[in-house]
Amino acid sequence: MPSDNGYGNYGQFSELSQKKVPFSLEAEQSVLGSILIDPSSIDKIIGIIGSTDFYIEDHAKIFLAMNELFLSSKTIDVVTLIDTLSKQGVLKERDLAEYIKLIAQSVPSAENIIDYAKIVAEKSLLRKVLASAEDIESLVYSGEYDNARSVVEASSEKFMQLMQGAESRDYVHIREALVLTLKHLRELSQNPEGVTGTKTGYSDLD
């Protein structure tokens, strides 16, 4: 994505995309662009991805700002997003403001936002696999374990945690946690039986 296309300093992404680090610039942009096109679509991907799943740091900041607007029941659009980022002290360069405007034009519709989010989540998981592999390599060189079997067991545990999703999020920002809670409460209000489970017809059992 060359800088002469109006991306300014974001032309650096062309270099990132040539590296072997698992991430999809297009998917990350498409998630954010979809939300700008259809703000309500953010509700569809809550629980699928979080800010830490974005590889590009500015994308993570933009996503957090979107969460804040959503939590405050404010409209998510280019103007409100730029204003929120400015108030947070994140928007320090004009390049980012221009980049947000370009993201808004990056996708024709928000119809496939779930698919975009799943790609972002998949790449994030692959990066966690690489990080775990590096940890295992460090264990081998450290001599911390007396035998190879212990290393294998420790390695298996790490990858099992990844498979189970126990480490799918390194950390969840408070704004994202609040959005998740809000979504859960909304679902309960729409389905009161979900609070105590499905009614059986037997009052004592219910």
Short mmCIF file of C-alpha atoms in Angstrom, two decimals:
data_model
loop_
_atom_site.label_atom_id
_atom_site.label_comp_id
_atom_site.label_asym_id
_atom_site.label_seq_id
_atom_site.Cartn_x
_atom_site.Cartn_y
_atom_site.Cartn_z
CA MET A 1 0.00 0.00 0.00
CA PRO A 2 2.28 2.78 -1.25
CA SER A 3 2.32 6.14 0.46
CA ASP A 4 1.46 8.00 -2.75
CA ASN A 5 -2.04 6.53 -2.58
CA GLY A 6 -2.87 8.89 0.25
CA TYR A 7 -1.94 6.64 3.15
CA GLY A 8 0.97 8.78 4.29
CA ASN A 9 3.06 6.93 6.86
CA TYR A 10 0.72 3.96 6.57
CA GLY A 11 2.65 2.98 3.45
CA GLN A 12 4.78 1.02 5.93
CA PHE A 13 2.05 -1.66 5.89
CA SER A 14 3.28 -2.79 2.47
CA GLU A 15 6.52 -3.83 4.15
CA LEU A 16 4.71 -5.57 7.01
CA SER A 17 2.56 -7.60 4.65
CA GLN A 18 5.68 -8.99 2.98
CA LYS A 19 6.93 -10.47 6.23
CA LYS A 20 6.02 -13.88 7.56
CA VAL A 21 4.20 -12.63 10.66
CA PRO A 22 0.66 -14.06 10.47
CA PHE A 23 -1.77 -11.18 10.02
CA SER A 24 -4.18 -9.89 7.41
CA LEU A 25 -4.10 -6.16 6.81
CA GLU A 26 -7.16 -6.43 4.58
CA ALA A 27 -9.21 -8.34 7.17
CA GLU A 28 -8.32 -5.90 9.96
CA GLN A 29 -9.23 -2.92 7.77
CA SER A 30 -12.44 -4.62 6.64
CA VAL A 31 -13.60 -5.23 10.22
CA LEU A 32 -13.13 -1.56 11.09
CA GLY A 33 -14.57 -0.39 7.77
CA SER A 34 -17.64 -2.58 8.23
CA ILE A 35 -18.33 -1.02 11.62
CA LEU A 36 -18.04 2.46 10.14
CA ILE A 37 -20.52 1.51 7.39
CA ASP A 38 -22.91 -0.25 9.77
CA PRO A 39 -22.24 0.59 13.45
CA SER A 40 -24.70 -2.07 14.64
CA SER A 41 -22.48 -4.76 13.07
CA ILE A 42 -20.04 -4.43 15.98
CA ASP A 43 -22.57 -6.39 18.02
CA LYS A 44 -22.04 -9.38 15.70
CA ILE A 45 -18.35 -9.74 16.47
CA ILE A 46 -18.34 -9.13 20.22
CA GLY A 47 -16.79 -12.25 21.66
CA ILE A 48 -15.11 -13.22 18.37
CA ILE A 49 -12.27 -10.71 18.52
CA GLY A 50 -10.88 -8.11 20.89
CA SER A 51 -8.43 -5.27 20.47
CA THR A 52 -5.44 -7.52 21.23
CA ASP A 53 -6.29 -9.64 18.18
CA PHE A 54 -5.32 -6.79 15.86
CA TYR A 55 -1.70 -6.88 14.74
CA ILE A 56 -1.57 -3.20 13.74
CA GLU A 57 -1.46 -1.13 16.91
CA ASP A 58 -3.48 1.74 15.46
CA HIS A 59 -6.20 -0.72 14.44
CA ALA A 60 -6.41 -1.90 18.05
CA LYS A 61 -6.76 1.71 19.26
CA ILE A 62 -9.45 2.42 16.68
CA PHE A 63 -11.36 -0.71 17.71
CA LEU A 64 -11.22 0.29 21.39
CA ALA A 65 -12.54 3.75 20.53
CA MET A 66 -15.39 2.11 18.62
CA ASN A 67 -16.17 0.00 21.69
CA GLU A 68 -16.32 3.14 23.82
CA LEU A 69 -18.74 4.83 21.44
CA PHE A 70 -20.88 1.69 21.30
CA LEU A 71 -20.90 1.41 25.10
CA SER A 72 -21.96 5.06 25.37
CA SER A 73 -24.77 4.49 22.83
CA LYS A 74 -23.18 7.08 20.57
CA THR A 75 -23.11 6.94 16.79
CA ILE A 76 -19.97 5.35 15.36
CA ASP A 77 -18.85 7.26 12.29
CA VAL A 78 -15.73 8.93 10.98
CA VAL A 79 -16.39 12.21 12.81
CA THR A 80 -17.22 10.72 16.24
CA LEU A 81 -14.37 8.22 15.97
CA ILE A 82 -11.78 10.88 15.18
CA ASP A 83 -13.17 13.06 17.99
CA THR A 84 -12.94 10.16 20.49
CA LEU A 85 -9.39 9.31 19.50
CA SER A 86 -8.43 12.99 19.77
CA LYS A 87 -9.82 13.21 23.30
CA GLN A 88 -7.90 10.06 24.24
CA GLY A 89 -4.69 11.63 22.99
CA VAL A 90 -4.29 8.89 20.39
CA LEU A 91 -4.91 11.03 17.34
CA LYS A 92 -1.67 12.97 17.24
CA GLU A 93 -1.00 12.86 13.52
CA ARG A 94 -3.18 13.91 10.61
CA ASP A 95 -2.21 10.66 8.87
CA LEU A 96 -4.38 8.61 11.24
CA ALA A 97 -7.42 10.82 10.63
CA GLU A 98 -6.98 10.45 6.88
CA TYR A 99 -6.42 6.73 7.27
CA ILE A 100 -9.71 6.32 9.15
CA LYS A 101 -11.51 8.02 6.27
CA LEU A 102 -9.90 5.57 3.85
CA ILE A 103 -10.86 2.60 6.04
CA ALA A 104 -14.48 3.74 5.85
CA GLN A 105 -14.24 3.33 2.07
CA SER A 106 -12.37 0.02 2.17
CA VAL A 107 -15.42 -2.29 2.09
CA PRO A 108 -18.67 -2.03 0.08
CA SER A 109 -20.86 -3.42 2.89
CA ALA A 110 -20.74 -4.87 6.41
CA GLU A 111 -22.42 -8.12 5.37
CA ASN A 112 -19.27 -10.22 5.79
CA ILE A 113 -17.97 -8.70 9.02
CA ILE A 114 -18.14 -12.03 10.88
CA ASP A 115 -15.96 -13.65 8.22
CA TYR A 116 -13.49 -10.76 8.44
CA ALA A 117 -13.41 -11.04 12.24
CA LYS A 118 -12.77 -14.79 12.06
CA ILE A 119 -9.76 -14.17 9.82
CA VAL A 120 -8.39 -11.63 12.30
CA ALA A 121 -8.95 -14.10 15.16
CA GLU A 122 -7.28 -16.92 13.20
CA LYS A 123 -4.17 -14.85 12.47
CA SER A 124 -4.05 -13.77 16.10
CA LEU A 125 -4.11 -17.40 17.21
CA LEU A 126 -1.30 -18.25 14.81
CA ARG A 127 0.82 -15.49 16.34
CA LYS A 128 0.13 -16.96 19.77
CA VAL A 129 1.26 -20.35 18.46
CA LEU A 130 4.52 -18.78 17.30
CA ALA A 131 4.96 -17.10 20.69
CA SER A 132 4.39 -20.44 22.44
CA ALA A 133 6.92 -22.09 20.15
CA GLU A 134 9.46 -19.45 21.09
CA ASP A 135 8.73 -20.08 24.78
CA ILE A 136 9.31 -23.78 24.25
CA GLU A 137 12.58 -23.08 22.49
CA SER A 138 13.65 -20.98 25.46
CA LEU A 139 12.77 -23.86 27.81
CA VAL A 140 14.97 -26.21 25.83
CA TYR A 141 17.95 -23.87 25.92
CA SER A 142 17.45 -22.85 29.54
CA GLY A 143 18.06 -26.36 30.87
CA GLU A 144 15.26 -25.80 33.37
CA TYR A 145 13.89 -29.30 32.81
CA ASP A 146 15.89 -32.45 33.56
CA ASN A 147 14.61 -34.50 30.63
CA ALA A 148 13.01 -34.18 27.23
CA ARG A 149 9.73 -35.70 28.42
CA SER A 150 9.18 -32.80 30.83
CA VAL A 151 9.69 -30.33 27.99
CA VAL A 152 7.24 -32.23 25.80
CA GLU A 153 4.63 -32.22 28.58
CA ALA A 154 5.08 -28.50 29.18
CA SER A 155 4.80 -27.92 25.44
CA SER A 156 1.65 -30.01 25.16
CA GLU A 157 0.05 -28.04 27.97
CA LYS A 158 0.79 -24.75 26.24
CA PHE A 159 -0.74 -25.84 22.96
CA MET A 160 -3.70 -27.47 24.69
CA GLN A 161 -4.48 -24.15 26.36
CA LEU A 162 -4.39 -22.48 22.96
CA MET A 163 -6.73 -25.08 21.48
CA GLN A 164 -9.18 -24.64 24.35
CA GLY A 165 -9.10 -20.89 23.93
CA ALA A 166 -7.73 -20.37 27.43
CA GLU A 167 -5.12 -18.00 26.04
CA SER A 168 -7.13 -16.59 23.17
CA ARG A 169 -6.91 -13.17 24.84
CA ASP A 170 -3.76 -11.93 26.52
CA TYR A 171 -5.88 -9.30 28.20
CA VAL A 172 -9.26 -7.68 27.75
CA HIS A 173 -9.59 -3.93 28.04
CA ILE A 174 -12.21 -2.72 30.53
CA ARG A 175 -14.19 -1.12 27.69
CA GLU A 176 -14.42 -4.47 25.91
CA ALA A 177 -15.38 -6.23 29.14
CA LEU A 178 -18.20 -3.73 29.66
CA VAL A 179 -19.42 -4.21 26.11
CA LEU A 180 -19.47 -7.99 26.62
CA THR A 181 -21.44 -7.53 29.84
CA LEU A 182 -23.88 -5.17 28.12
CA LYS A 183 -24.45 -7.69 25.35
CA HIS A 184 -25.06 -10.47 27.90
CA LEU A 185 -27.58 -8.34 29.83
CA ARG A 186 -29.36 -7.45 26.62
CA GLU A 187 -29.63 -11.12 25.68
CA LEU A 188 -31.03 -11.93 29.13
CA SER A 189 -33.61 -9.16 28.81
CA GLN A 190 -34.74 -10.61 25.51
CA ASN A 191 -34.77 -14.14 26.94
CA PRO A 192 -35.62 -14.02 30.68
CA GLU A 193 -35.60 -17.82 30.86
CA GLY A 194 -31.90 -17.72 30.13
CA VAL A 195 -31.29 -16.43 33.65
CA THR A 196 -32.39 -19.62 35.33
CA GLY A 197 -32.49 -21.98 32.40
CA THR A 198 -35.40 -23.50 30.51
CA LYS A 199 -38.60 -24.07 32.47
CA THR A 200 -39.45 -27.73 33.07
CA GLY A 201 -43.04 -27.26 34.18
CA TYR A 202 -42.21 -28.42 37.70
CA SER A 203 -42.01 -25.39 40.01
CA ASP A 204 -39.81 -27.09 42.63
CA LEU A 205 -37.30 -28.16 39.98
CA ASP A 206 -37.36 -24.75 38.27
#
